[in-house]
PDB file of C-alpha atoms in Angstrom:
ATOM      1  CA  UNK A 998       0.000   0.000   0.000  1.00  0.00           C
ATOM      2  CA  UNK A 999       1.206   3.656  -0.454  1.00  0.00           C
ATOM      3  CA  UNK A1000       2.237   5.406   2.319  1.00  0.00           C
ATOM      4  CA  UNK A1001       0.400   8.430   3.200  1.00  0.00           C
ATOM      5  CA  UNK A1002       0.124  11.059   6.293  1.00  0.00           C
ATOM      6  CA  UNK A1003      -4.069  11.631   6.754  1.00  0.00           C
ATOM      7  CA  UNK A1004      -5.496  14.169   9.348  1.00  0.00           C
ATOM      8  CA  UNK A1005      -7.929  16.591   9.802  1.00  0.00           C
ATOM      9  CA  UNK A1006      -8.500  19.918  11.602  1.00  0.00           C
ATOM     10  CA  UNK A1007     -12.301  21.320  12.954  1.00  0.00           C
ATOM     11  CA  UNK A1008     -13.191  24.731  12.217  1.00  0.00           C
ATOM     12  CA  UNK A1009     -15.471  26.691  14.067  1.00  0.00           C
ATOM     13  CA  UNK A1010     -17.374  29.416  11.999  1.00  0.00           C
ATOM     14  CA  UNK A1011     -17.002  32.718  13.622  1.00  0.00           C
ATOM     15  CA  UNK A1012     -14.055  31.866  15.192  1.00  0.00           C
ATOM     16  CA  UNK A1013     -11.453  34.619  14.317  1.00  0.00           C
ATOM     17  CA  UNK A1014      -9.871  34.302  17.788  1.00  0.00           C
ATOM     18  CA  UNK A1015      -8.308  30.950  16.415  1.00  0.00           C
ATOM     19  CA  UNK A1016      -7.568  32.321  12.759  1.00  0.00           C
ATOM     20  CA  UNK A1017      -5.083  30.400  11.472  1.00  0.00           C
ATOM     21  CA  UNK A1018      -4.755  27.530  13.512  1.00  0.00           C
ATOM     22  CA  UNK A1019      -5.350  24.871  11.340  1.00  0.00           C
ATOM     23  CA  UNK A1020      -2.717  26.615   8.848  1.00  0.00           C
ATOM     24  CA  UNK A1021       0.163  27.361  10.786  1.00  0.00           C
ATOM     25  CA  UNK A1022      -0.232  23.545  12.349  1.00  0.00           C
ATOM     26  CA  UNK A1023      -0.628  22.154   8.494  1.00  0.00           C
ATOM     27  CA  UNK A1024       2.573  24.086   7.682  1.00  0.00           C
ATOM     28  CA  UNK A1025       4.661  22.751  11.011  1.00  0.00           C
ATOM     29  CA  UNK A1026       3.473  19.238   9.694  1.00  0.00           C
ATOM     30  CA  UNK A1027       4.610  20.022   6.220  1.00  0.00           C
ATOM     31  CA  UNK A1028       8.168  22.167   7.477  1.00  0.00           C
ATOM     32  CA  UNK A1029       8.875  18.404   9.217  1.00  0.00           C
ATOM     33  CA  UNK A1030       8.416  16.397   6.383  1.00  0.00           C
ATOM     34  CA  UNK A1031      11.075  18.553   4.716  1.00  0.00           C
ATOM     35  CA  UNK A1032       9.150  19.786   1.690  1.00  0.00           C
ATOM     36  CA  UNK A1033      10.661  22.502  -0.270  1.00  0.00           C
ATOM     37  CA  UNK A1034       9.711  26.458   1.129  1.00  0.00           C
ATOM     38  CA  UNK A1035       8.071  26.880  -1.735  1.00  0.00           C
ATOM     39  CA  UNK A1036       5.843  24.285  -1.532  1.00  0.00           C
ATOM     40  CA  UNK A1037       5.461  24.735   2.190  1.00  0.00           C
ATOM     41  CA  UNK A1038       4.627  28.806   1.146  1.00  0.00           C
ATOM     42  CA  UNK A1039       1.836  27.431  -1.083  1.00  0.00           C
ATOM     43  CA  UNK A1040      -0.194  24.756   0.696  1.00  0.00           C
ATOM     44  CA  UNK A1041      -0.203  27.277   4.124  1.00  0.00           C
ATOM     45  CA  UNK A1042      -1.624  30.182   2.083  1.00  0.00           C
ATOM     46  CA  UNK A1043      -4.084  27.950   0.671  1.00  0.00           C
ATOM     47  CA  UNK A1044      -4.953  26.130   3.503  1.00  0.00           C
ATOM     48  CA  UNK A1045      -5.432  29.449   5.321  1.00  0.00           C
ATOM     49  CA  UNK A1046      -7.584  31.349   3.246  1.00  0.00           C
ATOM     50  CA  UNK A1047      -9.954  27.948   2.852  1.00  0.00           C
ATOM     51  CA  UNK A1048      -9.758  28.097   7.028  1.00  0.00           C
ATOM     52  CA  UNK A1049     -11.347  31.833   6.893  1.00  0.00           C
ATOM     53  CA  UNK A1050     -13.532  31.121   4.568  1.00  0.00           C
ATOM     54  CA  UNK A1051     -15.129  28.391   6.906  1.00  0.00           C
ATOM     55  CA  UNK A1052     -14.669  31.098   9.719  1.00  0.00           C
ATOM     56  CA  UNK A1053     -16.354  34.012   7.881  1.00  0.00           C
ATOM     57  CA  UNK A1054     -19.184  32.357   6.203  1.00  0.00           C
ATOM     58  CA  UNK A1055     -19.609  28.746   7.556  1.00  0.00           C
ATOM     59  CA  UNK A1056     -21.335  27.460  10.942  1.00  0.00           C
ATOM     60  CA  UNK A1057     -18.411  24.938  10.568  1.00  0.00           C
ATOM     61  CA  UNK A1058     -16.510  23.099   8.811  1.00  0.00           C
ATOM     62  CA  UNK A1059     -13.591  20.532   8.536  1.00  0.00           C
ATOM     63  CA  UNK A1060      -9.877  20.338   6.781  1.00  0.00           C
ATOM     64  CA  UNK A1061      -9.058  17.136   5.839  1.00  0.00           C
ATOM     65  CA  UNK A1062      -5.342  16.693   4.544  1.00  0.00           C
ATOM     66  CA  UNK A1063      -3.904  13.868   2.573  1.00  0.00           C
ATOM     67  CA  UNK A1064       0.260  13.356   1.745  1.00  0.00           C
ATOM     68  CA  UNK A1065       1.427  11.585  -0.457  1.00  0.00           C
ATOM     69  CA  UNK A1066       4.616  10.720  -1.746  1.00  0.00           C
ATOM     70  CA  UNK A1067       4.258  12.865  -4.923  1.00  0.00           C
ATOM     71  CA  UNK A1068       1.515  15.297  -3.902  1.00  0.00           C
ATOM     72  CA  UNK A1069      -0.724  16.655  -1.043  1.00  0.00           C
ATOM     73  CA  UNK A1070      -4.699  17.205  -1.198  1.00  0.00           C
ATOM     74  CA  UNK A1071      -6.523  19.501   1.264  1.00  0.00           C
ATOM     75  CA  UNK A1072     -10.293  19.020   1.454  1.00  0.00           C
ATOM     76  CA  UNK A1073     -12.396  21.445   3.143  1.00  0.00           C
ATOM     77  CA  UNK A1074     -16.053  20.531   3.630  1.00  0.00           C
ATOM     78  CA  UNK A1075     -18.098  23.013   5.351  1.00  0.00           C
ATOM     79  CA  UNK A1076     -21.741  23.491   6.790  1.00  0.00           C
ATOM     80  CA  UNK A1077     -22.394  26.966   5.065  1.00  0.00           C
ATOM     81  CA  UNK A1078     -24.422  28.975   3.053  1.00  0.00           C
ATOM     82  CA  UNK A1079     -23.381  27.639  -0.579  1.00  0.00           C
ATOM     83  CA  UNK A1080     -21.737  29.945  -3.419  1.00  0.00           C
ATOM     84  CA  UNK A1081     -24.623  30.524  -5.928  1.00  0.00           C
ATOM     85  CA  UNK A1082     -22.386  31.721  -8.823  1.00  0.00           C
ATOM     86  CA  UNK A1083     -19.049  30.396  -8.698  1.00  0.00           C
ATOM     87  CA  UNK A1084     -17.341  32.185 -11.399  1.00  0.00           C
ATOM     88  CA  UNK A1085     -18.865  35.657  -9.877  1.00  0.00           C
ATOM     89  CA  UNK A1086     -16.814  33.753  -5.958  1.00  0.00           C
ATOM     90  CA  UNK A1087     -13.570  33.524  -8.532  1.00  0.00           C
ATOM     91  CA  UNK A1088     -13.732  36.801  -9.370  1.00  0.00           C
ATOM     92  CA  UNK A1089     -10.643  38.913  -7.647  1.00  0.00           C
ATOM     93  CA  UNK A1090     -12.463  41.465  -5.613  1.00  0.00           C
ATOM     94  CA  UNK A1091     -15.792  39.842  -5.100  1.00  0.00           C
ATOM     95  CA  UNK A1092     -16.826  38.917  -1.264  1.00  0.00           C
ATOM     96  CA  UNK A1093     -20.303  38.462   0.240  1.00  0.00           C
ATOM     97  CA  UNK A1094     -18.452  38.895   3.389  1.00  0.00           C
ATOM     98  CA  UNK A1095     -20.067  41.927   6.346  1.00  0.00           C
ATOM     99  CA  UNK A1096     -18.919  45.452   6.254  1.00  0.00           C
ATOM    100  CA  UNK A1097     -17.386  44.515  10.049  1.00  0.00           C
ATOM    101  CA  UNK A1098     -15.145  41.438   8.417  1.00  0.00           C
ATOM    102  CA  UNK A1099     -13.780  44.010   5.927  1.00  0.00           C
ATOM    103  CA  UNK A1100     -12.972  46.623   8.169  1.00  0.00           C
ATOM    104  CA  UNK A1101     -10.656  43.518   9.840  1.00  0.00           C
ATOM    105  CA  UNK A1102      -8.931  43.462   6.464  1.00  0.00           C
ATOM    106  CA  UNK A1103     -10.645  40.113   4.966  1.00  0.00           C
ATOM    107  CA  UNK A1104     -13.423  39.741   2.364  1.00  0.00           C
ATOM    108  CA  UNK A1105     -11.357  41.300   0.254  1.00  0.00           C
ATOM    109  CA  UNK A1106     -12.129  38.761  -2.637  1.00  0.00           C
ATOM    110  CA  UNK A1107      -9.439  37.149  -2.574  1.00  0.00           C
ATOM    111  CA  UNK A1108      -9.803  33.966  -0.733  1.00  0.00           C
ATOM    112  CA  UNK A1109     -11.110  31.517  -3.335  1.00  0.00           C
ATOM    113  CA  UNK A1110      -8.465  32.631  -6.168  1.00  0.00           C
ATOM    114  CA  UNK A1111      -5.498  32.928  -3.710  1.00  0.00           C
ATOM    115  CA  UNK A1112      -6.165  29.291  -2.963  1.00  0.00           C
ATOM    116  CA  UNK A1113      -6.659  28.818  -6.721  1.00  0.00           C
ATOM    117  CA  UNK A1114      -3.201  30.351  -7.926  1.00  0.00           C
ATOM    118  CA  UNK A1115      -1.435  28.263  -4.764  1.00  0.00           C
ATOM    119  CA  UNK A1116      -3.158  24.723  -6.424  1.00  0.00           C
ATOM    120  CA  UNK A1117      -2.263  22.885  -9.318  1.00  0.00           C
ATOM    121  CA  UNK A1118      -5.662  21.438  -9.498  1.00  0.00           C
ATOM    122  CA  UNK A1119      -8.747  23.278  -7.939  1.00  0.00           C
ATOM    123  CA  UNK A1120     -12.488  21.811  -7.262  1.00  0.00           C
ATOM    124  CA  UNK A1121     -15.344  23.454  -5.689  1.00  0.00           C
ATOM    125  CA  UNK A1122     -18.420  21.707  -5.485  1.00  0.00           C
ATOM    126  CA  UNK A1123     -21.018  23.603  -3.423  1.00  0.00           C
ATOM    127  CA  UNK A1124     -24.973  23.025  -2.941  1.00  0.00           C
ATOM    128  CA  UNK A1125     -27.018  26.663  -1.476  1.00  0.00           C
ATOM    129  CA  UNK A1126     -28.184  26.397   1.529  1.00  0.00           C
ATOM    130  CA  UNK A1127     -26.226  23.195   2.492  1.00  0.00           C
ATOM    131  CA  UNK A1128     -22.482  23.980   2.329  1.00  0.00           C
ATOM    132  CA  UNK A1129     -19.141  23.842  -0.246  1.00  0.00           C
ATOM    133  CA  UNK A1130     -16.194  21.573  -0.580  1.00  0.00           C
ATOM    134  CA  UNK A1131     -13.172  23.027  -1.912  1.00  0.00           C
ATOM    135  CA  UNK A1132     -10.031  20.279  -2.804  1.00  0.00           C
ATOM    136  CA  UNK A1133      -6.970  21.802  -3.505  1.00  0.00           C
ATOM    137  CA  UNK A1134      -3.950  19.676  -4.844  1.00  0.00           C
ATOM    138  CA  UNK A1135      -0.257  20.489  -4.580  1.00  0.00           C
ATOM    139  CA  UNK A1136       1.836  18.700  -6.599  1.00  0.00           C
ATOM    140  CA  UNK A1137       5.488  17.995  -5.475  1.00  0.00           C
ATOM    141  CA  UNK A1138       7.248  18.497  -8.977  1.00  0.00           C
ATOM    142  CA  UNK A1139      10.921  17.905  -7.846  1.00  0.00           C
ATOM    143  CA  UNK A1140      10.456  14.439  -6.528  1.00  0.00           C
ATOM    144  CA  UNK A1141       9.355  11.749  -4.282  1.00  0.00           C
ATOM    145  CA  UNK A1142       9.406  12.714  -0.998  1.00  0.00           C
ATOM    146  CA  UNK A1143      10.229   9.736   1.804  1.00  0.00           C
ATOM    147  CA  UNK A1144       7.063  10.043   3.867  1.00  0.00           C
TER     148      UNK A1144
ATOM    149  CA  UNK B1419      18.630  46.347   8.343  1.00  0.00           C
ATOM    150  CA  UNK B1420      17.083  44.815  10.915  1.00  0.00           C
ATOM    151  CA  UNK B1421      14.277  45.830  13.182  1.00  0.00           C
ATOM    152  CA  UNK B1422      16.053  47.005  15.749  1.00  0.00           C
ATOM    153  CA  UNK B1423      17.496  49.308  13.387  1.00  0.00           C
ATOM    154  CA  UNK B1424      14.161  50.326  12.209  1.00  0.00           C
ATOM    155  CA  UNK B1425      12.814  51.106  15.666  1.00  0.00           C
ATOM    156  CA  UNK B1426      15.799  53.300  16.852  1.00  0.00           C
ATOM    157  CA  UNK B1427      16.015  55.493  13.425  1.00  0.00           C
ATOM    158  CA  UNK B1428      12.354  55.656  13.435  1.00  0.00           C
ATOM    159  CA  UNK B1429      11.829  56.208  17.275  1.00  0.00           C
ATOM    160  CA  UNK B1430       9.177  53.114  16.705  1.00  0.00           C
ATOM    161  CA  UNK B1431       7.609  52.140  20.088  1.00  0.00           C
ATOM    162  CA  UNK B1432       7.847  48.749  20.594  1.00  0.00           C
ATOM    163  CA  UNK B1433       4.910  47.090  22.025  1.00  0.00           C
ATOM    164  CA  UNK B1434       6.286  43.592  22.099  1.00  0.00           C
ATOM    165  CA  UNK B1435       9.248  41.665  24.427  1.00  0.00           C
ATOM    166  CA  UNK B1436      10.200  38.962  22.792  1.00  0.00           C
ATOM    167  CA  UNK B1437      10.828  38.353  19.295  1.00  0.00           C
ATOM    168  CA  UNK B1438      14.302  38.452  17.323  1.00  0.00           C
ATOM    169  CA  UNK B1439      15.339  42.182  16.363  1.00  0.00           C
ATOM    170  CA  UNK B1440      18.163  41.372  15.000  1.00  0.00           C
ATOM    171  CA  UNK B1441      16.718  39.592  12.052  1.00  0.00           C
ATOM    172  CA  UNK B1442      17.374  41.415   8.674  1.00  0.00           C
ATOM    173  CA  UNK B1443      14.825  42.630   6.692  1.00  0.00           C
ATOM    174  CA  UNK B1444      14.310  41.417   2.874  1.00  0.00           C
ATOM    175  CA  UNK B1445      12.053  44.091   2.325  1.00  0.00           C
ATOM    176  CA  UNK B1446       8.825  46.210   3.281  1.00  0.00           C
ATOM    177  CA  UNK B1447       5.099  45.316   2.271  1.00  0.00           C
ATOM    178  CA  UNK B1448       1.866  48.006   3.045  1.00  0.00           C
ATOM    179  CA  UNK B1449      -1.486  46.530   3.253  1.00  0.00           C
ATOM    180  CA  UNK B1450      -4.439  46.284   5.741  1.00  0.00           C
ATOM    181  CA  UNK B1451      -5.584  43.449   3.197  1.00  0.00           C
ATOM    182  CA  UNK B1452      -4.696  40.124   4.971  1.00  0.00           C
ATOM    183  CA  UNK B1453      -5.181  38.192   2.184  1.00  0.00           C
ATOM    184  CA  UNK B1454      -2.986  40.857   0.007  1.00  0.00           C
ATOM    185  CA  UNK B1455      -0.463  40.524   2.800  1.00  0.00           C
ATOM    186  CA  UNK B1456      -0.905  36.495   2.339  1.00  0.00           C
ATOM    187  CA  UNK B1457      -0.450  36.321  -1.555  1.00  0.00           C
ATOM    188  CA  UNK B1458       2.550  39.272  -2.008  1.00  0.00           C
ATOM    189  CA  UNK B1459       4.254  39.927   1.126  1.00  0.00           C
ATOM    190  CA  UNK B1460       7.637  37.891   0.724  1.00  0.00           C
ATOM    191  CA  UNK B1461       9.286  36.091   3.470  1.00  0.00           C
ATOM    192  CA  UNK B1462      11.674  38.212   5.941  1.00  0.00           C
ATOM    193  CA  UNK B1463       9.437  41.372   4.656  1.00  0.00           C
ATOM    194  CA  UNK B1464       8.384  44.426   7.443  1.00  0.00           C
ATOM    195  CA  UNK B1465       4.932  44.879   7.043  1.00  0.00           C
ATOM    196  CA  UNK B1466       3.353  47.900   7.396  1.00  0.00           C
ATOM    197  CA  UNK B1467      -0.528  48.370   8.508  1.00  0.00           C
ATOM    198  CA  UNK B1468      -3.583  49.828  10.374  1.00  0.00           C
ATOM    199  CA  UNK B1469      -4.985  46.926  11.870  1.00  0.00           C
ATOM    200  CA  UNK B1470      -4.504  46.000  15.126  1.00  0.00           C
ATOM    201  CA  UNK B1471      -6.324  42.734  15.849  1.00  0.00           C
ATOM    202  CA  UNK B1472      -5.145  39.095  16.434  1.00  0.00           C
ATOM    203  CA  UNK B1473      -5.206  37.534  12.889  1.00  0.00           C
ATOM    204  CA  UNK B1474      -2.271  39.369  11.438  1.00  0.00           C
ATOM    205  CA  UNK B1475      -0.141  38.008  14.155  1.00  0.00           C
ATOM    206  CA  UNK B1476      -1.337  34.598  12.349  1.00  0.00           C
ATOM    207  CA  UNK B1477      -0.890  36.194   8.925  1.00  0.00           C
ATOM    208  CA  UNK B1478       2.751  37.755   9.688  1.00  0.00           C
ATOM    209  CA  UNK B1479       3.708  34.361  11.702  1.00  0.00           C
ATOM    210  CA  UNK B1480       2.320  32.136   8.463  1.00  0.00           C
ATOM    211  CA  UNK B1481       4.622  34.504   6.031  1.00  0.00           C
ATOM    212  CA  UNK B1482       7.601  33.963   8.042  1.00  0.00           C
ATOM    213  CA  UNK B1483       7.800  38.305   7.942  1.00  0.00           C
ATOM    214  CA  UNK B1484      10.156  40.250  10.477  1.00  0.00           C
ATOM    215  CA  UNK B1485       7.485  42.323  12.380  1.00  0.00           C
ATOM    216  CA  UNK B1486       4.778  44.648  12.254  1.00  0.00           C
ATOM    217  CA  UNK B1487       4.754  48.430  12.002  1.00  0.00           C
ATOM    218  CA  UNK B1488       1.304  49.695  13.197  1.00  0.00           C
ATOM    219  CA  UNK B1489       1.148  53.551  11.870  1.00  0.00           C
ATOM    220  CA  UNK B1490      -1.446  56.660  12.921  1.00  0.00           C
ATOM    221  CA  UNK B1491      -0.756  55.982  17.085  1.00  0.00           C
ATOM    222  CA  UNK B1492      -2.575  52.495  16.431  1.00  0.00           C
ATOM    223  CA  UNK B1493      -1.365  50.151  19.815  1.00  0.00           C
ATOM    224  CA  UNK B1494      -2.317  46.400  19.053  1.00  0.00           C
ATOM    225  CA  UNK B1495      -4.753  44.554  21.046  1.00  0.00           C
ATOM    226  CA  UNK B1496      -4.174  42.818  24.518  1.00  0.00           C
ATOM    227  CA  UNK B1497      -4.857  39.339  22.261  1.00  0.00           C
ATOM    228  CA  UNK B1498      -2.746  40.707  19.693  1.00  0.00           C
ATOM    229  CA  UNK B1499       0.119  41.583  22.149  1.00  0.00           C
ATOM    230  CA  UNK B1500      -0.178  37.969  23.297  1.00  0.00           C
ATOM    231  CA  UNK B1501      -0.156  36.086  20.371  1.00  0.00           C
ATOM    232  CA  UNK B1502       2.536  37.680  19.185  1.00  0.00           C
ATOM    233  CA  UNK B1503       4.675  37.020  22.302  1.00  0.00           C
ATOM    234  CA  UNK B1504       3.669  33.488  21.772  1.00  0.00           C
ATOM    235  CA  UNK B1505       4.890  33.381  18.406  1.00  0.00           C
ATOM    236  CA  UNK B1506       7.801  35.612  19.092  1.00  0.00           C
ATOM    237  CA  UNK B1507       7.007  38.671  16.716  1.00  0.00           C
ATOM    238  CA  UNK B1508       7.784  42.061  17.424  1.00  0.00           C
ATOM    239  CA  UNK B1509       5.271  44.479  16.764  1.00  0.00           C
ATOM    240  CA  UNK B1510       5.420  48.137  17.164  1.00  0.00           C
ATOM    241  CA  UNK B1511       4.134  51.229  17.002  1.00  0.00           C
ATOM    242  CA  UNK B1512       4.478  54.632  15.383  1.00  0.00           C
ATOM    243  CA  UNK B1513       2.937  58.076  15.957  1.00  0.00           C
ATOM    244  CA  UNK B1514       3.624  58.730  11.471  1.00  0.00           C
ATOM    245  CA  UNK B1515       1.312  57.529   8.865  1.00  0.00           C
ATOM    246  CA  UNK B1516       1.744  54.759   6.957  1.00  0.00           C
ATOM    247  CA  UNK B1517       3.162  57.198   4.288  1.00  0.00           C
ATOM    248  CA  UNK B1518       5.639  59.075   6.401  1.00  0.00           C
ATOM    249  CA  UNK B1519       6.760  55.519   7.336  1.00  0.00           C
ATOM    250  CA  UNK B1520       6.757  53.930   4.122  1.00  0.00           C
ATOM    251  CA  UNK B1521       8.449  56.999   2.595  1.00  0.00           C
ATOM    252  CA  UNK B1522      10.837  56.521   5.117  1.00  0.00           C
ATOM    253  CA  UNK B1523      11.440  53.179   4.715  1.00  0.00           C
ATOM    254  CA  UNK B1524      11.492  53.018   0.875  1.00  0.00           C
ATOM    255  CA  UNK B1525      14.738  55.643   1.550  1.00  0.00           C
ATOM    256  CA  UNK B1526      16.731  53.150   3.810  1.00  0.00           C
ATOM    257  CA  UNK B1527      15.775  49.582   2.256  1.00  0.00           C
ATOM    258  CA  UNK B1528      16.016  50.367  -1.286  1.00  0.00           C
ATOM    259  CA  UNK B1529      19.886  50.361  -2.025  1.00  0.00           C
TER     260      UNK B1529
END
């Protein structure tokens, strides 16, 4: 079987207090295994704007992580209010988010394509009323890494 | 540079104990978009900002930056002031505006 590291990380929408948790311990996990800065740089960035997404406009939601030898997936399934025009959500600039968020200096529009530019492959499935999944796939492109 | 540097030539007030001042700076970024701050900020950068709240202690820490520069008098919150002890950042804070200080900045970093 291949070896692979699996975890997961529980979000609590609303919770701004603990903005960033799930990132910064995703990006210890990933500084151990040794990958590349770079690679490092993009999977925290992604994983951290997916995190406040779940924080701003989700009851909750959860990060699931996946790594492999040759890539890493991040999952993030949440309970929220559903994107009714994705390409309008992928539009730099766009946000839904409350005039009190953006005075904090998020919903900015930026999450979803931030996470997009850090992926090499980038789903979001999402169902109004009922809640998104974003997967977000880094690929490691210089090698196999020893897990 | 570092940001001890910084604070003494800019009389910065430092709001923060711990935290390496002797690191040296790659470079200055000015945003009070986190998410800018997340996709163009590089790593080692000063960052320059108004806000004042917890999350760019987690934003600064996730960058791998030098320290934060709050401009316009701004001091950072009691849960900002912790976190960032926690994670060893200095933060401090100026009576200029982001301007003056990036003006002043851009002078000293650029050659």
């Amino acid at each position: 079987m291949e070896k692979k590291i699996v975890g997961s990380f529980h979000i609590r929408g609303g919770d701004f207090k603990n903005a960033g948790a799930a990132a910064s311990e995703f990006k210890s996990i990933l500084t151990k295994l040794a990958l590349t800065p770079d690679l490092v740089r993009r999977a925290a960035i992604a994983t951290f704007e997916a995190e406040m997404n779940v924080i701003i406009h989700a009851i909750a939601g959860v990060m699931y992580y996946e790594i492999l030898p040759d890539h890493l997936i991040i999952t993030i399934d949440d309970m929220g209010p559903g994107i009714p025009d994705i390409a309008l959500a992928m539009q730099e600039g766009y946000s839904t988010a409350p005039d009190w968020i953006r005075e904090m200096g998020w919903g900015a529009g930026m999450g979803l394509p931030n996470m997009k530019k850090n992926a090499d492959t980038f789903k979001v499935e999402t169902v109004v009323g009922e809640g998104t999944t974003v997967e977000i796939i880094v690929n490691f492109k210089e090698g196999l890494y020893d897990l | 540079m570092t940001f001890r540097d910084v604070v003494n030539s800019l009389s910065l007030d430092l709001k923060t104990s711990k935290g390496d001042l002797d690191r040296k700076i790659t470079g200055c970024y000015v945003s009070d978009l986190l998410s800018d701050v997340m996709a163009n900020a590089n790593e080692g950068n000063l960052w320059i900002t108004l806000q004042t709240h917890p999350n760019i202690v987690a934003v600064a820490a996730l960058k791998n930056l030098t320290a934060i520069i709050l401009t316009n008098k701004r001091i950072p919150e009691k849960d900002t002031i912790e976190k960032a002890e926690k994670e060893s950042l200095p933060i401090a804070s100026s009576k200029l505006s982001t301007f003056e200080i990036g003006g002043l900045l851009y002078q000293r970093l650029r050659c």
